[in-house]
Amino acid sequence: MMRYIKLVNFEINRFSKIYLSLLLITLVSQFAGVIIVTKSLLNDARDIMKEERLSEAAYITNYGAIDFNHIANSLLFVGPIALSAVALIFYIFLIWYRDWFGKNTFIYRLLMLPTSRLSIYLSKATSIFLMVLGLIAFQIIILPMENALFNSNVPEALLNEMSISTITIANPILSLIIPNTFTQFLLSYGIGLMIMSILFTAIMFERSFRIKGIIMGLLYCGIAAVLFLAPVLMEIGNFYFYPNELFGLMLAIGIILTGLSVWLGAWLLKNRVTV
C-alpha cells in the first residue's frame, strides 16, 4: 500500500508544474473575464440607454438584466476549462509514453521495481483522477468569488443576481463538471473513469503488440463504445426503457467495462509488456 501511495505521489509530482500552470491560467483568465466582460456589458448597456433614451427599468424590459451567464459563456471563462480538459486527456497518453520515449527510458526502471505492476497501473490512473477532482474543487472554490466580484461591479438596478447552483445548472459545461445531484456525479465521473480505463487498455495493446496493437486498441475502444451506448441505440430502434432502467443499464455496463478494462490492461502490463 505504501509503495502504491508513493507511486501516486511520484506521478502527481511529475505533472505538478503543468498542473499548477493550469490552475494559475484558470484563476487569472476567469477573473480577467469577469472584469473585462462586465465592463463591456455595462458600456454596451449605457450606450443603448443613451442612444434610445431609456431608463434602467426600460432597458431591462427591452433587453433583460445582466447576469453571470454572460461571464460563464465567455471565452475567457470557458477557455481555461477546455484547456485543462484537453491537457488531462493528453496526459492520459503522456503518462505512459513519456516513460518509454523519455530521455532515460524510465519505464525499464519502473517495471523493475519490487512491486506489483497493478500498483503501477492503478497509481497512474489514480493520479489523473485526483488531478481532475483537484481542478473541479478549485473551480468550486473560485466560482463564488467570481460571482461576488461580478455582483459588486454591476449596478443593482441592472443586475439579475444568481446563486451558484443556478449558475451551474444554466451553463452546460459547469453543469457537467460540477454535478448538482449524486446521480449526475456518477454519470459524469463514472463515464470519465471508464473512458480513461479504456484508453489505458488501448495503450497497453499498442505497447504489447505495436502495429497490430494499434488496430486491437482501436477495435477495443469501438467495441466498448458500442456496448456502453447499446441501451441508447436500442431506444432509437423503438425499444423503450424507463429512465431508471436506462440509467441502471448504462451504470451496470459502465462498471463492467471499467472493471474489464482495468483487469485486461493490468494483465497486458504484467504478461505482455516486457523490459
C-alpha positions as YAML, in Angstrom:
chain: A
units: angstrom
residues:
- id: 1
  name: MET
  ca: [0.00, 0.00, 0.00]
- id: 2
  name: MET
  ca: [2.78, 2.42, 0.89]
- id: 3
  name: ARG
  ca: [4.51, 1.73, -2.43]
- id: 4
  name: TYR
  ca: [1.25, 2.45, -4.24]
- id: 5
  name: ILE
  ca: [0.85, 5.76, -2.40]
- id: 6
  name: LYS
  ca: [4.48, 6.67, -3.15]
- id: 7
  name: LEU
  ca: [3.88, 5.91, -6.85]
- id: 8
  name: VAL
  ca: [0.76, 8.13, -6.87]
- id: 9
  name: ASN
  ca: [2.71, 10.94, -5.20]
- id: 10
  name: PHE
  ca: [5.54, 10.44, -7.69]
- id: 11
  name: GLU
  ca: [3.20, 10.67, -10.70]
- id: 12
  name: ILE
  ca: [1.49, 13.80, -9.37]
- id: 13
  name: ASN
  ca: [4.85, 15.48, -8.71]
- id: 14
  name: ARG
  ca: [5.94, 14.77, -12.31]
- id: 15
  name: PHE
  ca: [2.96, 16.74, -13.61]
- id: 16
  name: SER
  ca: [2.89, 19.35, -10.83]
- id: 17
  name: LYS
  ca: [4.43, 22.25, -12.78]
- id: 18
  name: ILE
  ca: [2.00, 21.92, -15.68]
- id: 19
  name: TYR
  ca: [-0.85, 21.31, -13.24]
- id: 20
  name: LEU
  ca: [-0.09, 24.45, -11.23]
- id: 21
  name: SER
  ca: [0.16, 26.37, -14.51]
- id: 22
  name: LEU
  ca: [-3.36, 25.19, -15.43]
- id: 23
  name: LEU
  ca: [-4.68, 26.37, -12.06]
- id: 24
  name: LEU
  ca: [-2.97, 29.75, -12.47]
- id: 25
  name: ILE
  ca: [-4.27, 30.17, -16.03]
- id: 26
  name: THR
  ca: [-7.79, 29.34, -14.83]
- id: 27
  name: LEU
  ca: [-7.58, 31.81, -11.97]
- id: 28
  name: VAL
  ca: [-6.18, 34.71, -14.00]
- id: 29
  name: SER
  ca: [-8.28, 34.15, -17.13]
- id: 30
  name: GLN
  ca: [-11.61, 33.75, -15.34]
- id: 31
  name: PHE
  ca: [-11.15, 36.74, -13.04]
- id: 32
  name: ALA
  ca: [-9.96, 38.79, -16.01]
- id: 33
  name: GLY
  ca: [-13.07, 37.61, -17.84]
- id: 34
  name: VAL
  ca: [-15.30, 38.80, -15.02]
- id: 35
  name: ILE
  ca: [-13.74, 42.27, -15.12]
- id: 36
  name: ILE
  ca: [-13.44, 42.65, -18.90]
- id: 37
  name: VAL
  ca: [-16.81, 41.17, -19.88]
- id: 38
  name: THR
  ca: [-18.63, 43.04, -17.09]
- id: 39
  name: LYS
  ca: [-17.12, 46.33, -18.22]
- id: 40
  name: SER
  ca: [-18.06, 45.60, -21.84]
- id: 41
  name: LEU
  ca: [-21.64, 44.71, -20.89]
- id: 42
  name: LEU
  ca: [-22.06, 47.89, -18.84]
- id: 43
  name: ASN
  ca: [-20.60, 50.06, -21.61]
- id: 44
  name: ASP
  ca: [-22.97, 48.48, -24.15]
- id: 45
  name: ALA
  ca: [-25.91, 48.97, -21.80]
- id: 46
  name: ARG
  ca: [-25.04, 52.63, -21.21]
- id: 47
  name: ASP
  ca: [-24.60, 53.24, -24.96]
- id: 48
  name: ILE
  ca: [-28.01, 51.72, -25.69]
- id: 49
  name: MET
  ca: [-29.70, 53.68, -22.90]
- id: 50
  name: LYS
  ca: [-28.09, 56.87, -24.18]
- id: 51
  name: GLU
  ca: [-28.95, 56.29, -27.84]
- id: 52
  name: GLU
  ca: [-32.52, 55.15, -27.20]
- id: 53
  name: ARG
  ca: [-33.04, 57.43, -24.20]
- id: 54
  name: LEU
  ca: [-34.06, 54.55, -21.97]
- id: 55
  name: SER
  ca: [-34.23, 54.41, -18.21]
- id: 56
  name: GLU
  ca: [-32.64, 51.47, -16.42]
- id: 57
  name: ALA
  ca: [-36.08, 49.92, -15.91]
- id: 58
  name: ALA
  ca: [-36.94, 50.35, -19.60]
- id: 59
  name: TYR
  ca: [-33.61, 48.84, -20.61]
- id: 60
  name: ILE
  ca: [-34.28, 45.75, -18.52]
- id: 61
  name: THR
  ca: [-37.76, 45.45, -20.03]
- id: 62
  name: ASN
  ca: [-36.39, 45.63, -23.57]
- id: 63
  name: TYR
  ca: [-33.05, 43.84, -23.25]
- id: 64
  name: GLY
  ca: [-33.13, 41.96, -19.96]
- id: 65
  name: ALA
  ca: [-30.98, 42.28, -16.87]
- id: 66
  name: ILE
  ca: [-27.26, 41.49, -16.74]
- id: 67
  name: ASP
  ca: [-26.43, 38.17, -15.07]
- id: 68
  name: PHE
  ca: [-23.45, 35.89, -14.57]
- id: 69
  name: ASN
  ca: [-24.42, 33.76, -17.57]
- id: 70
  name: HIS
  ca: [-22.76, 36.39, -19.76]
- id: 71
  name: ILE
  ca: [-19.49, 35.69, -17.93]
- id: 72
  name: ALA
  ca: [-19.86, 31.90, -17.79]
- id: 73
  name: ASN
  ca: [-20.40, 31.72, -21.55]
- id: 74
  name: SER
  ca: [-17.41, 33.88, -22.43]
- id: 75
  name: LEU
  ca: [-14.18, 32.51, -23.91]
- id: 76
  name: LEU
  ca: [-12.11, 33.85, -21.02]
- id: 77
  name: PHE
  ca: [-14.19, 31.75, -18.62]
- id: 78
  name: VAL
  ca: [-14.77, 28.59, -20.64]
- id: 79
  name: GLY
  ca: [-11.37, 28.57, -22.36]
- id: 80
  name: PRO
  ca: [-9.27, 27.55, -19.31]
- id: 81
  name: ILE
  ca: [-11.74, 24.75, -18.51]
- id: 82
  name: ALA
  ca: [-11.41, 23.40, -22.06]
- id: 83
  name: LEU
  ca: [-7.63, 23.80, -21.93]
- id: 84
  name: SER
  ca: [-7.44, 21.84, -18.67]
- id: 85
  name: ALA
  ca: [-9.66, 19.09, -20.07]
- id: 86
  name: VAL
  ca: [-7.52, 18.77, -23.22]
- id: 87
  name: ALA
  ca: [-4.31, 18.79, -21.14]
- id: 88
  name: LEU
  ca: [-5.54, 15.95, -18.90]
- id: 89
  name: ILE
  ca: [-6.78, 13.91, -21.87]
- id: 90
  name: PHE
  ca: [-3.35, 14.37, -23.48]
- id: 91
  name: TYR
  ca: [-1.74, 13.35, -20.20]
- id: 92
  name: ILE
  ca: [-3.57, 10.01, -20.28]
- id: 93
  name: PHE
  ca: [-1.23, 9.15, -23.16]
- id: 94
  name: LEU
  ca: [1.79, 11.12, -21.94]
- id: 95
  name: ILE
  ca: [1.79, 9.43, -18.53]
- id: 96
  name: TRP
  ca: [2.67, 6.16, -20.28]
- id: 97
  name: TYR
  ca: [4.57, 7.16, -23.42]
- id: 98
  name: ARG
  ca: [6.84, 9.59, -21.59]
- id: 99
  name: ASP
  ca: [8.23, 6.61, -19.69]
- id: 100
  name: TRP
  ca: [9.03, 4.76, -22.92]
- id: 101
  name: PHE
  ca: [10.26, 7.63, -25.07]
- id: 102
  name: GLY
  ca: [11.78, 9.90, -22.44]
- id: 103
  name: LYS
  ca: [15.46, 10.69, -22.23]
- id: 104
  name: ASN
  ca: [16.36, 7.76, -19.95]
- id: 105
  name: THR
  ca: [13.63, 5.26, -20.96]
- id: 106
  name: PHE
  ca: [12.29, 5.37, -17.41]
- id: 107
  name: ILE
  ca: [9.80, 2.53, -17.99]
- id: 108
  name: TYR
  ca: [12.59, -0.03, -17.60]
- id: 109
  name: ARG
  ca: [13.34, 1.17, -14.08]
- id: 110
  name: LEU
  ca: [9.64, 1.50, -13.27]
- id: 111
  name: LEU
  ca: [8.75, -2.05, -14.33]
- id: 112
  name: MET
  ca: [11.72, -3.48, -12.42]
- id: 113
  name: LEU
  ca: [10.52, -2.04, -9.10]
- id: 114
  name: PRO
  ca: [9.84, -4.67, -6.41]
- id: 115
  name: THR
  ca: [6.10, -4.04, -6.53]
- id: 116
  name: SER
  ca: [3.08, -5.34, -8.39]
- id: 117
  name: ARG
  ca: [2.64, -3.96, -11.89]
- id: 118
  name: LEU
  ca: [-1.01, -3.50, -10.99]
- id: 119
  name: SER
  ca: [0.16, -0.85, -8.50]
- id: 120
  name: ILE
  ca: [1.94, 0.97, -11.33]
- id: 121
  name: TYR
  ca: [-1.20, 0.84, -13.47]
- id: 122
  name: LEU
  ca: [-3.51, 1.99, -10.66]
- id: 123
  name: SER
  ca: [-1.13, 4.73, -9.49]
- id: 124
  name: LYS
  ca: [-1.20, 6.36, -12.93]
- id: 125
  name: ALA
  ca: [-4.99, 6.13, -13.09]
- id: 126
  name: THR
  ca: [-5.38, 7.45, -9.54]
- id: 127
  name: SER
  ca: [-3.06, 10.41, -10.12]
- id: 128
  name: ILE
  ca: [-5.05, 11.54, -13.16]
- id: 129
  name: PHE
  ca: [-8.38, 11.15, -11.36]
- id: 130
  name: LEU
  ca: [-7.11, 13.10, -8.33]
- id: 131
  name: MET
  ca: [-5.89, 15.90, -10.60]
- id: 132
  name: VAL
  ca: [-9.33, 16.04, -12.25]
- id: 133
  name: LEU
  ca: [-11.00, 16.30, -8.85]
- id: 134
  name: GLY
  ca: [-8.46, 18.95, -7.84]
- id: 135
  name: LEU
  ca: [-9.31, 21.11, -10.84]
- id: 136
  name: ILE
  ca: [-13.03, 20.75, -10.13]
- id: 137
  name: ALA
  ca: [-12.53, 21.61, -6.45]
- id: 138
  name: PHE
  ca: [-10.53, 24.68, -7.47]
- id: 139
  name: GLN
  ca: [-13.36, 25.79, -9.78]
- id: 140
  name: ILE
  ca: [-15.90, 25.29, -6.99]
- id: 141
  name: ILE
  ca: [-13.77, 27.45, -4.66]
- id: 142
  name: ILE
  ca: [-13.22, 30.37, -7.03]
- id: 143
  name: LEU
  ca: [-16.72, 30.43, -8.61]
- id: 144
  name: PRO
  ca: [-18.40, 32.14, -5.59]
- id: 145
  name: MET
  ca: [-15.58, 34.71, -5.54]
- id: 146
  name: GLU
  ca: [-16.07, 35.44, -9.24]
- id: 147
  name: ASN
  ca: [-19.82, 35.73, -8.74]
- id: 148
  name: ALA
  ca: [-19.33, 38.11, -5.82]
- id: 149
  name: LEU
  ca: [-16.92, 40.25, -7.87]
- id: 150
  name: PHE
  ca: [-19.42, 40.37, -10.73]
- id: 151
  name: ASN
  ca: [-22.31, 41.33, -8.43]
- id: 152
  name: SER
  ca: [-20.26, 44.12, -6.85]
- id: 153
  name: ASN
  ca: [-19.39, 45.63, -10.26]
- id: 154
  name: VAL
  ca: [-22.90, 45.66, -11.75]
- id: 155
  name: PRO
  ca: [-25.35, 48.34, -10.58]
- id: 156
  name: GLU
  ca: [-28.19, 46.82, -8.59]
- id: 157
  name: ALA
  ca: [-30.78, 48.23, -10.99]
- id: 158
  name: LEU
  ca: [-29.30, 46.27, -13.92]
- id: 159
  name: LEU
  ca: [-28.30, 43.13, -12.01]
- id: 160
  name: ASN
  ca: [-30.00, 39.77, -12.12]
- id: 161
  name: GLU
  ca: [-28.28, 38.13, -9.17]
- id: 162
  name: MET
  ca: [-27.83, 34.38, -9.50]
- id: 163
  name: SER
  ca: [-26.97, 31.73, -6.93]
- id: 164
  name: ILE
  ca: [-24.08, 29.33, -7.55]
- id: 165
  name: SER
  ca: [-26.45, 26.39, -8.08]
- id: 166
  name: THR
  ca: [-28.42, 28.39, -10.66]
- id: 167
  name: ILE
  ca: [-25.21, 29.33, -12.47]
- id: 168
  name: THR
  ca: [-24.03, 25.72, -12.66]
- id: 169
  name: ILE
  ca: [-27.42, 24.48, -13.86]
- id: 170
  name: ALA
  ca: [-27.73, 27.19, -16.52]
- id: 171
  name: ASN
  ca: [-24.27, 26.61, -18.02]
- id: 172
  name: PRO
  ca: [-23.83, 23.25, -19.84]
- id: 173
  name: ILE
  ca: [-20.09, 23.00, -19.14]
- id: 174
  name: LEU
  ca: [-20.39, 23.88, -15.45]
- id: 175
  name: SER
  ca: [-23.34, 21.51, -15.03]
- id: 176
  name: LEU
  ca: [-21.16, 18.74, -16.49]
- id: 177
  name: ILE
  ca: [-18.11, 19.30, -14.29]
- id: 178
  name: ILE
  ca: [-20.00, 20.38, -11.14]
- id: 179
  name: PRO
  ca: [-22.93, 17.95, -10.87]
- id: 180
  name: ASN
  ca: [-25.91, 19.09, -8.80]
- id: 181
  name: THR
  ca: [-27.03, 15.57, -7.85]
- id: 182
  name: PHE
  ca: [-25.31, 12.33, -6.90]
- id: 183
  name: THR
  ca: [-26.77, 10.68, -10.00]
- id: 184
  name: GLN
  ca: [-25.16, 13.32, -12.22]
- id: 185
  name: PHE
  ca: [-21.89, 12.83, -10.34]
- id: 186
  name: LEU
  ca: [-21.98, 9.09, -11.06]
- id: 187
  name: LEU
  ca: [-22.71, 9.76, -14.72]
- id: 188
  name: SER
  ca: [-20.07, 12.43, -15.27]
- id: 189
  name: TYR
  ca: [-17.18, 10.95, -13.35]
- id: 190
  name: GLY
  ca: [-18.12, 7.32, -13.80]
- id: 191
  name: ILE
  ca: [-18.04, 7.80, -17.57]
- id: 192
  name: GLY
  ca: [-14.76, 9.68, -17.22]
- id: 193
  name: LEU
  ca: [-13.20, 6.81, -15.27]
- id: 194
  name: MET
  ca: [-14.50, 4.30, -17.79]
- id: 195
  name: ILE
  ca: [-13.06, 6.24, -20.75]
- id: 196
  name: MET
  ca: [-9.70, 6.58, -19.00]
- id: 197
  name: SER
  ca: [-9.53, 2.84, -18.25]
- id: 198
  name: ILE
  ca: [-10.47, 2.00, -21.86]
- id: 199
  name: LEU
  ca: [-7.75, 4.31, -23.21]
- id: 200
  name: PHE
  ca: [-5.23, 2.83, -20.77]
- id: 201
  name: THR
  ca: [-6.08, -0.63, -22.11]
- id: 202
  name: ALA
  ca: [-5.76, 0.57, -25.71]
- id: 203
  name: ILE
  ca: [-2.29, 1.91, -24.84]
- id: 204
  name: MET
  ca: [-1.36, -1.45, -23.30]
- id: 205
  name: PHE
  ca: [-2.47, -3.19, -26.52]
- id: 206
  name: GLU
  ca: [-0.21, -0.88, -28.53]
- id: 207
  name: ARG
  ca: [2.73, -1.38, -26.16]
- id: 208
  name: SER
  ca: [2.23, -5.15, -26.21]
- id: 209
  name: PHE
  ca: [1.74, -5.74, -29.95]
- id: 210
  name: ARG
  ca: [2.99, -2.48, -31.57]
- id: 211
  name: ILE
  ca: [1.38, -2.06, -35.04]
- id: 212
  name: LYS
  ca: [-1.13, -4.86, -34.51]
- id: 213
  name: GLY
  ca: [-1.76, -3.42, -31.06]
- id: 214
  name: ILE
  ca: [-2.90, -0.09, -32.55]
- id: 215
  name: ILE
  ca: [-5.60, -1.90, -34.50]
- id: 216
  name: MET
  ca: [-6.52, -4.02, -31.48]
- id: 217
  name: GLY
  ca: [-6.70, -0.91, -29.29]
- id: 218
  name: LEU
  ca: [-8.93, 0.93, -31.74]
- id: 219
  name: LEU
  ca: [-11.19, -2.11, -32.05]
- id: 220
  name: TYR
  ca: [-11.39, -2.39, -28.27]
- id: 221
  name: CYS
  ca: [-12.36, 1.29, -27.97]
- id: 222
  name: GLY
  ca: [-15.00, 0.87, -30.68]
- id: 223
  name: ILE
  ca: [-16.50, -2.27, -29.15]
- id: 224
  name: ALA
  ca: [-16.56, -0.66, -25.69]
- id: 225
  name: ALA
  ca: [-18.32, 2.43, -27.08]
- id: 226
  name: VAL
  ca: [-20.96, 0.32, -28.85]
- id: 227
  name: LEU
  ca: [-21.58, -1.79, -25.74]
- id: 228
  name: PHE
  ca: [-21.93, 1.26, -23.50]
- id: 229
  name: LEU
  ca: [-24.28, 3.02, -25.91]
- id: 230
  name: ALA
  ca: [-26.26, -0.15, -26.69]
- id: 231
  name: PRO
  ca: [-29.26, 0.81, -24.47]
- id: 232
  name: VAL
  ca: [-29.46, 4.22, -26.18]
- id: 233
  name: LEU
  ca: [-29.15, 2.62, -29.61]
- id: 234
  name: MET
  ca: [-31.91, 0.17, -28.65]
- id: 235
  name: GLU
  ca: [-34.19, 3.08, -27.75]
- id: 236
  name: ILE
  ca: [-33.54, 4.62, -31.17]
- id: 237
  name: GLY
  ca: [-34.68, 1.27, -32.58]
- id: 238
  name: ASN
  ca: [-38.04, 1.70, -30.79]
- id: 239
  name: PHE
  ca: [-37.10, -0.47, -27.79]
- id: 240
  name: TYR
  ca: [-38.33, 1.63, -24.86]
- id: 241
  name: PHE
  ca: [-36.69, 1.85, -21.42]
- id: 242
  name: TYR
  ca: [-37.93, 3.80, -18.43]
- id: 243
  name: PRO
  ca: [-35.41, 6.46, -17.34]
- id: 244
  name: ASN
  ca: [-34.41, 4.49, -14.23]
- id: 245
  name: GLU
  ca: [-33.98, 1.34, -16.31]
- id: 246
  name: LEU
  ca: [-31.84, 3.17, -18.86]
- id: 247
  name: PHE
  ca: [-29.68, 4.67, -16.13]
- id: 248
  name: GLY
  ca: [-29.33, 1.30, -14.38]
- id: 249
  name: LEU
  ca: [-28.35, -0.47, -17.59]
- id: 250
  name: MET
  ca: [-25.75, 2.13, -18.55]
- id: 251
  name: LEU
  ca: [-24.38, 2.19, -14.99]
- id: 252
  name: ALA
  ca: [-24.05, -1.60, -14.95]
- id: 253
  name: ILE
  ca: [-22.43, -1.71, -18.40]
- id: 254
  name: GLY
  ca: [-20.08, 1.11, -17.40]
- id: 255
  name: ILE
  ca: [-18.99, -0.71, -14.23]
- id: 256
  name: ILE
  ca: [-18.41, -3.94, -16.19]
- id: 257
  name: LEU
  ca: [-16.43, -2.15, -18.90]
- id: 258
  name: THR
  ca: [-14.33, -0.28, -16.34]
- id: 259
  name: GLY
  ca: [-13.57, -3.47, -14.39]
- id: 260
  name: LEU
  ca: [-12.81, -5.40, -17.58]
- id: 261
  name: SER
  ca: [-10.55, -2.64, -18.88]
- id: 262
  name: VAL
  ca: [-8.59, -2.40, -15.63]
- id: 263
  name: TRP
  ca: [-8.17, -6.19, -15.47]
- id: 264
  name: LEU
  ca: [-7.18, -6.51, -19.13]
- id: 265
  name: GLY
  ca: [-4.83, -3.52, -19.04]
- id: 266
  name: ALA
  ca: [-3.16, -4.76, -15.87]
- id: 267
  name: TRP
  ca: [-2.87, -8.28, -17.35]
- id: 268
  name: LEU
  ca: [-1.23, -6.95, -20.50]
- id: 269
  name: LEU
  ca: [1.17, -4.82, -18.45]
- id: 270
  name: LYS
  ca: [2.13, -7.86, -16.34]
- id: 271
  name: ASN
  ca: [2.29, -10.57, -19.01]
- id: 272
  name: ARG
  ca: [2.84, -8.92, -22.40]
- id: 273
  name: VAL
  ca: [4.77, -5.69, -21.77]
- id: 274
  name: THR
  ca: [8.41, -6.59, -21.28]
- id: 275
  name: VAL
  ca: [11.52, -4.66, -20.29]
...
